[in-house]
Amino acid sequence: MTQTPVTDSAVNPQVAAAPVAVDVPMMRLHVKILRFNPETDKKAHWVTYDMEAQPGDRMVDVLNEIKWYKETGLAFRRSCQHGICGSDAMLINGRNRLACKTLVRDVAKDGGTVTVEPIRGLKVEKDLLVDMEPFFDAYRAIMPYFIHPTPFPAKEQYQSEANAEKMAHSSNCILCACCTTSCPIFWVNGSYIGPAALVQAHRFIFDTRDEAKQQRLGVVNQNTGVWRCRTAYNCTEACPRGIPITQLIEEVKREVMFGQS
Amino acid sequence: MYKGREGQWAFLLHRISGLAILVYLLLHVFSIGSMIFGEPFYMKIHNTYDFVLFRLGLVAVVAAVVYHAFNGLRIILMDFTSIGVSVQRQAWYGVLGITALATLYALIKLIPRIAGGY
């Protein structure tokens, strides 16, 4: 974040000025944002902001700086800003990333340019804000909840370490949409449920306590499901949680082939 | 353009080579089948294939078929084994290597044809 004068916290009292390490040199940065205002623009257009940031600042800090002090109309989602809520997925320097997990030094050199665009394949509502509803529709389609029609046993339902391991990766998903919106198939075919929904399906399909495995396999076996995956690996590269998504999707494919009754 | 890595380019090349082979195959079937309209028509079509782009196209067909075939094996490996997924990047470079060698071999073999025509 740029070195902000003390008076800035008076401008926006909710925002306490972040502590600035004084001995760290500042970087000059051109932040090029693809902006779109549905009320005035027909087409999205690039706007460049000249900023200063420390190498260890996150991109979300830079965007906050722009929003708070330069361009209050800039729209983008963020909430926890610590890589947990999955709100601030965006296309930074040509790759999907969470702005709160991307350090300035990893995407730009001093005096360099960073491009920021909304994630692709979902309708842009304003600037970096997209309509996430189709994404969550796909999530709902795989029934992302525990289904157990038979009465629960009186004692504890044992989950072995080996069985828990099967869904160790898929249960890490934070639904940020980095994967789904990096998928070339999803860009051209919005009806594909996408990697995120398939990871969620994997989480329940491989949960030994769940009783709706066949139903879920039926959902992912539809023509909008797992077979749309053409193994481009963009999802795996984009996942901010390090989930080996393509590997999980391939496991779901094999489960559909060999585990469906 | 999205800055994807090897997997994205492998997919894109697979799709493009697949479509190219399809177009080639349709053209091929039509050219051979044109015999039913008589020899003059058949020869007329085949004489157009003497055009230099078509001659060079022979090398491109070899490249597309070899890439598509070997990347197809890579995809089968990924779909059926978890090892295939973990070595997908190396496998793709292998596919590219084989394609390059095959294309080079085809080019050397086809030089007389490319230079001299039929």
Coordinates of C-alpha atoms in Angstrom, one line a residue:
Chain A
M1 CA 0.0 0.0 0.0
T2 CA 1.2 3.5 -0.6
Q3 CA 2.4 5.6 2.2
T4 CA -0.8 7.3 3.2
P5 CA -0.9 10.5 5.2
V6 CA -2.4 10.2 8.7
T7 CA -5.3 12.4 7.6
D8 CA -6.6 9.7 5.2
S9 CA -8.0 7.7 8.1
A10 CA -10.1 10.8 8.9
V11 CA -11.5 10.8 5.3
N12 CA -12.7 7.2 5.8
P13 CA -13.0 6.6 9.5
Q14 CA -13.9 2.9 9.1
V15 CA -10.6 2.3 7.5
A16 CA -7.6 2.4 9.8
A17 CA -4.4 3.3 7.9
A18 CA -2.4 0.1 7.4
P19 CA 1.0 0.1 9.1
V20 CA 3.7 0.8 6.6
A21 CA 7.2 -0.6 6.9
V22 CA 9.2 2.6 6.3
D23 CA 12.5 1.0 5.3
V24 CA 11.0 -1.1 2.4
P25 CA 11.3 0.6 -0.9
M26 CA 8.1 1.4 -2.7
M27 CA 7.4 0.1 -6.2
R28 CA 5.8 2.2 -9.0
L29 CA 3.0 0.4 -10.6
H30 CA 0.6 0.9 -13.5
V31 CA -2.6 -0.9 -12.6
K32 CA -4.6 -1.5 -15.8
I33 CA -8.2 -2.4 -15.0
L34 CA -10.8 -3.5 -17.5
R35 CA -13.7 -1.3 -16.4
F36 CA -17.4 -1.4 -17.4
N37 CA -20.3 0.6 -16.2
P38 CA -23.6 -0.9 -17.4
E39 CA -25.3 2.5 -17.2
T40 CA -22.9 4.4 -19.4
D41 CA -20.7 2.0 -21.4
K42 CA -21.5 -0.3 -24.3
K43 CA -18.2 -2.0 -24.0
A44 CA -15.6 -2.6 -21.3
H45 CA -12.5 -0.4 -21.6
W46 CA -9.1 -0.2 -20.0
V47 CA -8.3 2.4 -17.4
T48 CA -4.7 2.7 -16.0
Y49 CA -4.0 3.9 -12.5
D50 CA -0.5 4.9 -11.5
M51 CA 0.1 3.5 -8.0
E52 CA 2.8 3.0 -5.5
A53 CA 3.0 -0.2 -3.5
Q54 CA 5.4 -2.2 -1.4
P55 CA 6.6 -5.5 -3.0
G56 CA 4.9 -7.4 -0.2
D57 CA 1.5 -5.8 -0.6
R58 CA -1.3 -7.8 -2.0
M59 CA -3.2 -6.9 -5.1
V60 CA -6.3 -6.4 -3.0
D61 CA -4.5 -3.7 -1.0
V62 CA -3.7 -1.9 -4.3
L63 CA -7.3 -2.2 -5.5
N64 CA -8.6 -0.9 -2.1
E65 CA -6.2 2.0 -2.4
I66 CA -7.6 2.8 -5.8
K67 CA -11.2 2.5 -4.5
W68 CA -10.6 4.5 -1.4
Y69 CA -8.5 7.3 -2.7
K70 CA -8.6 7.5 -6.5
E71 CA -11.8 6.0 -8.0
T72 CA -14.6 5.4 -5.5
G73 CA -16.8 4.0 -8.2
L74 CA -14.6 0.9 -8.8
A75 CA -16.6 -2.2 -8.1
F76 CA -15.0 -5.5 -7.0
R77 CA -15.9 -8.1 -4.4
R78 CA -13.8 -8.8 -1.3
S79 CA -14.7 -9.8 2.1
C80 CA -12.3 -11.6 4.4
Q81 CA -9.3 -10.6 2.3
H82 CA -7.3 -13.6 3.7
G83 CA -8.0 -16.3 1.1
I84 CA -10.9 -18.0 2.9
C85 CA -14.1 -16.4 1.6
G86 CA -13.2 -16.7 -2.0
S87 CA -14.8 -13.4 -3.0
D88 CA -12.0 -11.6 -4.9
A89 CA -11.2 -14.0 -7.8
M90 CA -10.1 -12.0 -10.8
L91 CA -8.0 -12.3 -13.9
I92 CA -4.6 -10.8 -12.9
N93 CA -1.9 -10.6 -15.5
G94 CA -3.8 -13.2 -17.6
R95 CA -4.3 -15.8 -14.9
N96 CA -7.1 -16.3 -12.5
R97 CA -6.0 -15.6 -8.9
L98 CA -7.4 -14.3 -5.6
A99 CA -6.4 -10.7 -5.3
C100 CA -5.8 -11.2 -1.6
K101 CA -3.4 -14.1 -2.1
T102 CA -1.4 -12.4 -4.9
L103 CA 1.6 -10.3 -3.9
V104 CA 2.5 -7.3 -6.0
R105 CA 6.1 -8.5 -6.3
D106 CA 4.9 -11.8 -7.9
V107 CA 3.0 -10.0 -10.7
A108 CA 5.0 -6.8 -11.5
K109 CA 8.4 -5.3 -11.5
D110 CA 9.1 -1.7 -10.4
G111 CA 7.6 0.6 -13.0
G112 CA 5.7 -2.3 -14.6
T113 CA 2.1 -2.9 -15.5
V114 CA -0.4 -5.2 -13.9
T115 CA -3.6 -6.0 -15.8
V116 CA -6.8 -6.8 -13.8
E117 CA -9.9 -8.1 -15.5
P118 CA -13.1 -9.8 -14.3
I119 CA -13.2 -13.6 -14.4
R120 CA -14.4 -14.9 -17.8
G121 CA -17.5 -16.8 -18.8
L122 CA -19.8 -15.1 -16.3
K123 CA -21.8 -11.9 -17.1
V124 CA -20.0 -8.7 -16.0
E125 CA -22.3 -6.6 -13.9
K126 CA -19.9 -3.8 -13.2
D127 CA -16.1 -3.5 -13.4
L128 CA -14.7 -6.6 -11.8
L129 CA -18.0 -7.7 -10.4
V130 CA -19.6 -10.7 -12.2
D131 CA -23.0 -12.5 -11.8
M132 CA -22.1 -15.6 -9.8
E133 CA -25.6 -17.1 -10.0
P134 CA -24.9 -19.5 -12.9
F135 CA -21.8 -20.7 -11.0
F136 CA -23.9 -21.4 -7.8
D137 CA -26.6 -23.0 -9.9
A138 CA -24.1 -25.6 -11.0
Y139 CA -23.0 -26.0 -7.4
R140 CA -26.6 -26.6 -6.3
A141 CA -27.1 -29.1 -9.2
I142 CA -24.7 -31.7 -7.6
M143 CA -26.6 -31.6 -4.3
P144 CA -23.8 -30.3 -2.1
Y145 CA -25.2 -31.6 1.2
F146 CA -25.1 -34.9 3.1
I147 CA -27.9 -37.3 2.0
H148 CA -28.7 -40.1 4.4
P149 CA -32.3 -41.5 4.1
T150 CA -31.7 -44.5 6.4
P151 CA -31.9 -43.7 10.1
F152 CA -28.5 -42.9 11.6
P153 CA -26.9 -45.7 13.7
A154 CA -27.1 -45.2 17.4
K155 CA -23.3 -45.1 17.7
E156 CA -20.8 -42.9 16.0
Q157 CA -20.4 -43.3 12.2
Y158 CA -16.8 -44.2 11.9
Q159 CA -14.7 -42.5 9.3
S160 CA -11.3 -44.1 8.8
E161 CA -8.2 -42.0 8.0
A162 CA -7.9 -43.7 4.6
N163 CA -11.5 -42.8 3.8
A164 CA -11.1 -39.2 5.0
E165 CA -8.0 -38.9 2.8
K166 CA -10.1 -39.6 -0.3
M167 CA -11.9 -36.3 0.1
A168 CA -9.1 -34.4 1.8
H169 CA -8.5 -32.2 -1.3
S170 CA -12.0 -31.8 -2.5
S171 CA -13.2 -30.5 0.9
N172 CA -10.7 -27.7 0.7
C173 CA -12.7 -25.8 -2.0
I174 CA -13.8 -22.2 -1.1
L175 CA -16.0 -21.8 -4.2
C176 CA -14.1 -18.8 -5.5
A177 CA -14.7 -19.7 -9.2
C178 CA -11.1 -19.3 -10.2
C179 CA -11.2 -22.8 -11.7
T180 CA -14.5 -22.8 -13.5
T181 CA -13.8 -19.4 -15.1
S182 CA -10.4 -20.5 -16.3
C183 CA -11.8 -23.4 -18.2
P184 CA -11.9 -23.0 -22.0
I185 CA -14.9 -25.3 -22.2
F186 CA -16.9 -23.2 -19.7
W187 CA -16.1 -20.0 -21.6
V188 CA -17.8 -21.3 -24.7
N189 CA -20.4 -23.6 -23.1
G190 CA -22.0 -22.0 -20.0
S191 CA -24.1 -25.1 -19.4
Y192 CA -21.1 -27.2 -18.4
I193 CA -21.3 -27.4 -14.7
G194 CA -17.6 -26.7 -14.4
P195 CA -14.6 -27.8 -12.3
A196 CA -15.8 -26.3 -9.0
A197 CA -19.1 -28.2 -9.0
L198 CA -17.3 -31.4 -10.0
V199 CA -14.8 -30.9 -7.1
Q200 CA -17.9 -30.6 -4.8
A201 CA -19.4 -33.7 -6.4
H202 CA -16.2 -35.5 -5.7
R203 CA -16.3 -34.5 -2.1
F204 CA -19.7 -36.2 -1.6
I205 CA -19.2 -39.1 -4.0
F206 CA -16.1 -40.2 -2.1
D207 CA -17.6 -39.7 1.3
T208 CA -18.3 -43.2 2.6
R209 CA -21.1 -41.9 4.9
D210 CA -23.1 -40.4 2.1
E211 CA -25.9 -42.5 0.6
A212 CA -26.7 -40.6 -2.6
K213 CA -23.6 -41.5 -4.6
Q214 CA -25.5 -43.1 -7.5
Q215 CA -27.8 -40.0 -7.7
R216 CA -24.7 -37.7 -7.9
L217 CA -23.0 -39.9 -10.4
G218 CA -26.2 -39.6 -12.5
V219 CA -26.0 -35.8 -12.3
V220 CA -22.3 -35.6 -13.4
N221 CA -22.9 -38.3 -16.1
Q222 CA -25.2 -35.9 -18.0
N223 CA -24.0 -34.2 -21.1
T224 CA -23.4 -31.0 -19.1
G225 CA -21.3 -32.9 -16.6
V226 CA -18.0 -34.5 -16.2
W227 CA -17.5 -35.5 -19.8
R228 CA -17.2 -31.9 -20.9
C229 CA -13.8 -31.8 -19.2
R230 CA -11.1 -31.9 -21.9
T231 CA -8.2 -31.9 -19.4
A232 CA -6.8 -28.4 -20.2
Y233 CA -5.5 -28.2 -16.6
N234 CA -6.2 -24.4 -16.3
C235 CA -8.4 -25.2 -13.3
T236 CA -5.6 -27.0 -11.5
E237 CA -3.1 -24.1 -12.3
A238 CA -5.6 -21.5 -11.1
C239 CA -6.8 -23.0 -7.8
P240 CA -5.7 -20.8 -5.0
R241 CA -6.1 -23.7 -2.6
G242 CA -3.8 -26.0 -4.5
I243 CA -6.5 -28.6 -5.2
P244 CA -5.4 -31.0 -7.9
I245 CA -8.7 -30.4 -9.7
T246 CA -8.1 -32.3 -12.9
Q247 CA -7.0 -35.3 -11.0
L248 CA -10.2 -35.2 -9.0
I249 CA -12.3 -34.8 -12.1
E250 CA -10.6 -37.8 -13.6
E251 CA -11.4 -39.8 -10.5
V252 CA -15.0 -38.8 -10.9
K253 CA -14.9 -39.9 -14.5
R254 CA -13.5 -43.3 -13.5
E255 CA -16.1 -43.6 -10.8
V256 CA -18.9 -43.0 -13.3
M257 CA -17.4 -45.6 -15.6
F258 CA -16.6 -48.3 -13.1
G259 CA -18.6 -47.4 -9.9
Q260 CA -22.0 -46.7 -11.4
S261 CA -24.5 -49.4 -10.8
Chain B
M1 CA -5.3 -14.8 -24.2
Y2 CA -5.5 -16.6 -21.0
K3 CA -2.0 -17.5 -19.8
G4 CA -2.6 -21.2 -19.4
R5 CA 0.2 -23.7 -19.3
E6 CA 1.0 -26.9 -21.3
G7 CA -2.4 -28.5 -20.7
Q8 CA -4.3 -25.6 -22.3
W9 CA -2.1 -25.6 -25.5
A10 CA -2.3 -29.4 -25.6
F11 CA -6.1 -29.1 -25.6
L12 CA -6.2 -26.3 -28.2
L13 CA -3.8 -28.1 -30.6
H14 CA -5.7 -31.3 -30.2
R15 CA -9.0 -29.5 -31.1
I16 CA -7.4 -27.7 -34.1
S17 CA -5.6 -30.8 -35.4
G18 CA -8.8 -32.8 -35.0
L19 CA -10.8 -30.3 -37.0
A20 CA -8.1 -30.1 -39.6
I21 CA -8.0 -33.8 -40.0
L22 CA -11.8 -33.9 -40.4
V23 CA -11.7 -31.3 -43.1
Y24 CA -8.9 -33.2 -44.9
L25 CA -10.8 -36.4 -44.6
L26 CA -14.0 -34.9 -46.1
L27 CA -12.0 -33.4 -48.9
H28 CA -10.2 -36.7 -49.5
V29 CA -13.4 -38.7 -49.6
F30 CA -15.0 -36.2 -52.0
S31 CA -11.9 -36.2 -54.3
I32 CA -11.7 -39.9 -54.5
G33 CA -15.5 -40.3 -54.8
S34 CA -15.6 -37.7 -57.6
M35 CA -14.8 -40.5 -59.9
I36 CA -18.5 -41.3 -60.1
F37 CA -18.9 -38.0 -62.1
G38 CA -16.4 -39.3 -64.6
E39 CA -12.6 -39.1 -65.2
P40 CA -12.4 -35.5 -66.5
F41 CA -14.0 -34.1 -63.4
Y42 CA -11.8 -36.3 -61.2
M43 CA -8.7 -35.2 -63.0
K44 CA -9.7 -31.5 -62.8
I45 CA -10.0 -31.7 -59.0
H46 CA -6.7 -33.6 -58.7
N47 CA -4.9 -31.1 -60.9
T48 CA -5.8 -28.3 -58.5
Y49 CA -4.0 -30.3 -55.8
D50 CA -0.8 -29.5 -57.7
F51 CA -1.0 -26.0 -56.2
V52 CA 2.0 -25.4 -53.9
L53 CA -0.1 -24.9 -50.8
F54 CA -1.7 -28.4 -51.2
R55 CA 1.8 -29.9 -51.7
L56 CA 3.0 -28.3 -48.5
G57 CA -0.3 -29.4 -46.9
L58 CA 0.8 -33.0 -47.1
V59 CA 3.4 -32.2 -44.4
A60 CA 0.8 -30.5 -42.3
V61 CA -1.5 -33.5 -42.6
V62 CA 1.3 -35.8 -41.3
A63 CA 1.9 -33.3 -38.4
A64 CA -1.8 -33.1 -37.5
V65 CA -2.4 -36.8 -37.6
V66 CA 0.7 -37.7 -35.6
Y67 CA 0.0 -35.0 -33.0
H68 CA -3.6 -36.0 -32.7
A69 CA -2.9 -39.7 -32.4
F70 CA -0.1 -39.4 -29.8
N71 CA -1.9 -36.8 -27.8
G72 CA -4.9 -39.0 -27.9
L73 CA -2.8 -41.7 -26.2
R74 CA -1.8 -39.1 -23.6
I75 CA -5.5 -38.4 -22.9
I76 CA -6.3 -42.1 -22.6
L77 CA -3.4 -42.4 -20.1
M78 CA -4.8 -39.5 -18.1
D79 CA -8.4 -40.7 -18.2
F80 CA -7.5 -44.2 -17.0
T81 CA -4.5 -43.8 -14.7
S82 CA -3.6 -41.3 -12.0
I83 CA 0.0 -41.6 -13.2
G84 CA -1.1 -40.1 -16.5
V85 CA -2.3 -37.0 -14.8
S86 CA 0.9 -36.6 -12.8
V87 CA 3.1 -36.8 -15.9
Q88 CA 0.8 -35.0 -18.3
R89 CA 3.3 -32.2 -18.9
Q90 CA 6.2 -34.5 -19.7
A91 CA 3.9 -36.6 -21.8
W92 CA 3.0 -33.6 -23.8
Y93 CA 6.6 -32.7 -24.5
G94 CA 7.1 -36.3 -25.6
V95 CA 4.1 -35.9 -28.0
L96 CA 5.6 -32.7 -29.4
G97 CA 8.9 -34.4 -29.9
I98 CA 7.4 -37.3 -31.8
T99 CA 5.4 -35.0 -33.9
A100 CA 8.4 -32.9 -34.7
L101 CA 10.4 -36.0 -35.7
A102 CA 7.6 -37.4 -37.9
T103 CA 7.0 -34.0 -39.5
L104 CA 10.7 -33.7 -40.3
Y105 CA 10.8 -37.2 -41.8
A106 CA 7.7 -36.5 -43.9
L107 CA 9.3 -33.2 -45.1
I108 CA 12.5 -34.9 -46.2
K109 CA 10.6 -37.7 -47.9
L110 CA 8.2 -35.2 -49.6
I111 CA 10.8 -32.7 -50.8
P112 CA 10.8 -34.1 -54.4
R113 CA 7.0 -34.0 -54.5
I114 CA 6.9 -30.5 -53.0
A115 CA 9.6 -29.2 -55.4
G116 CA 8.5 -31.0 -58.5
G117 CA 4.8 -31.6 -58.2
Y118 CA 3.3 -34.7 -59.8

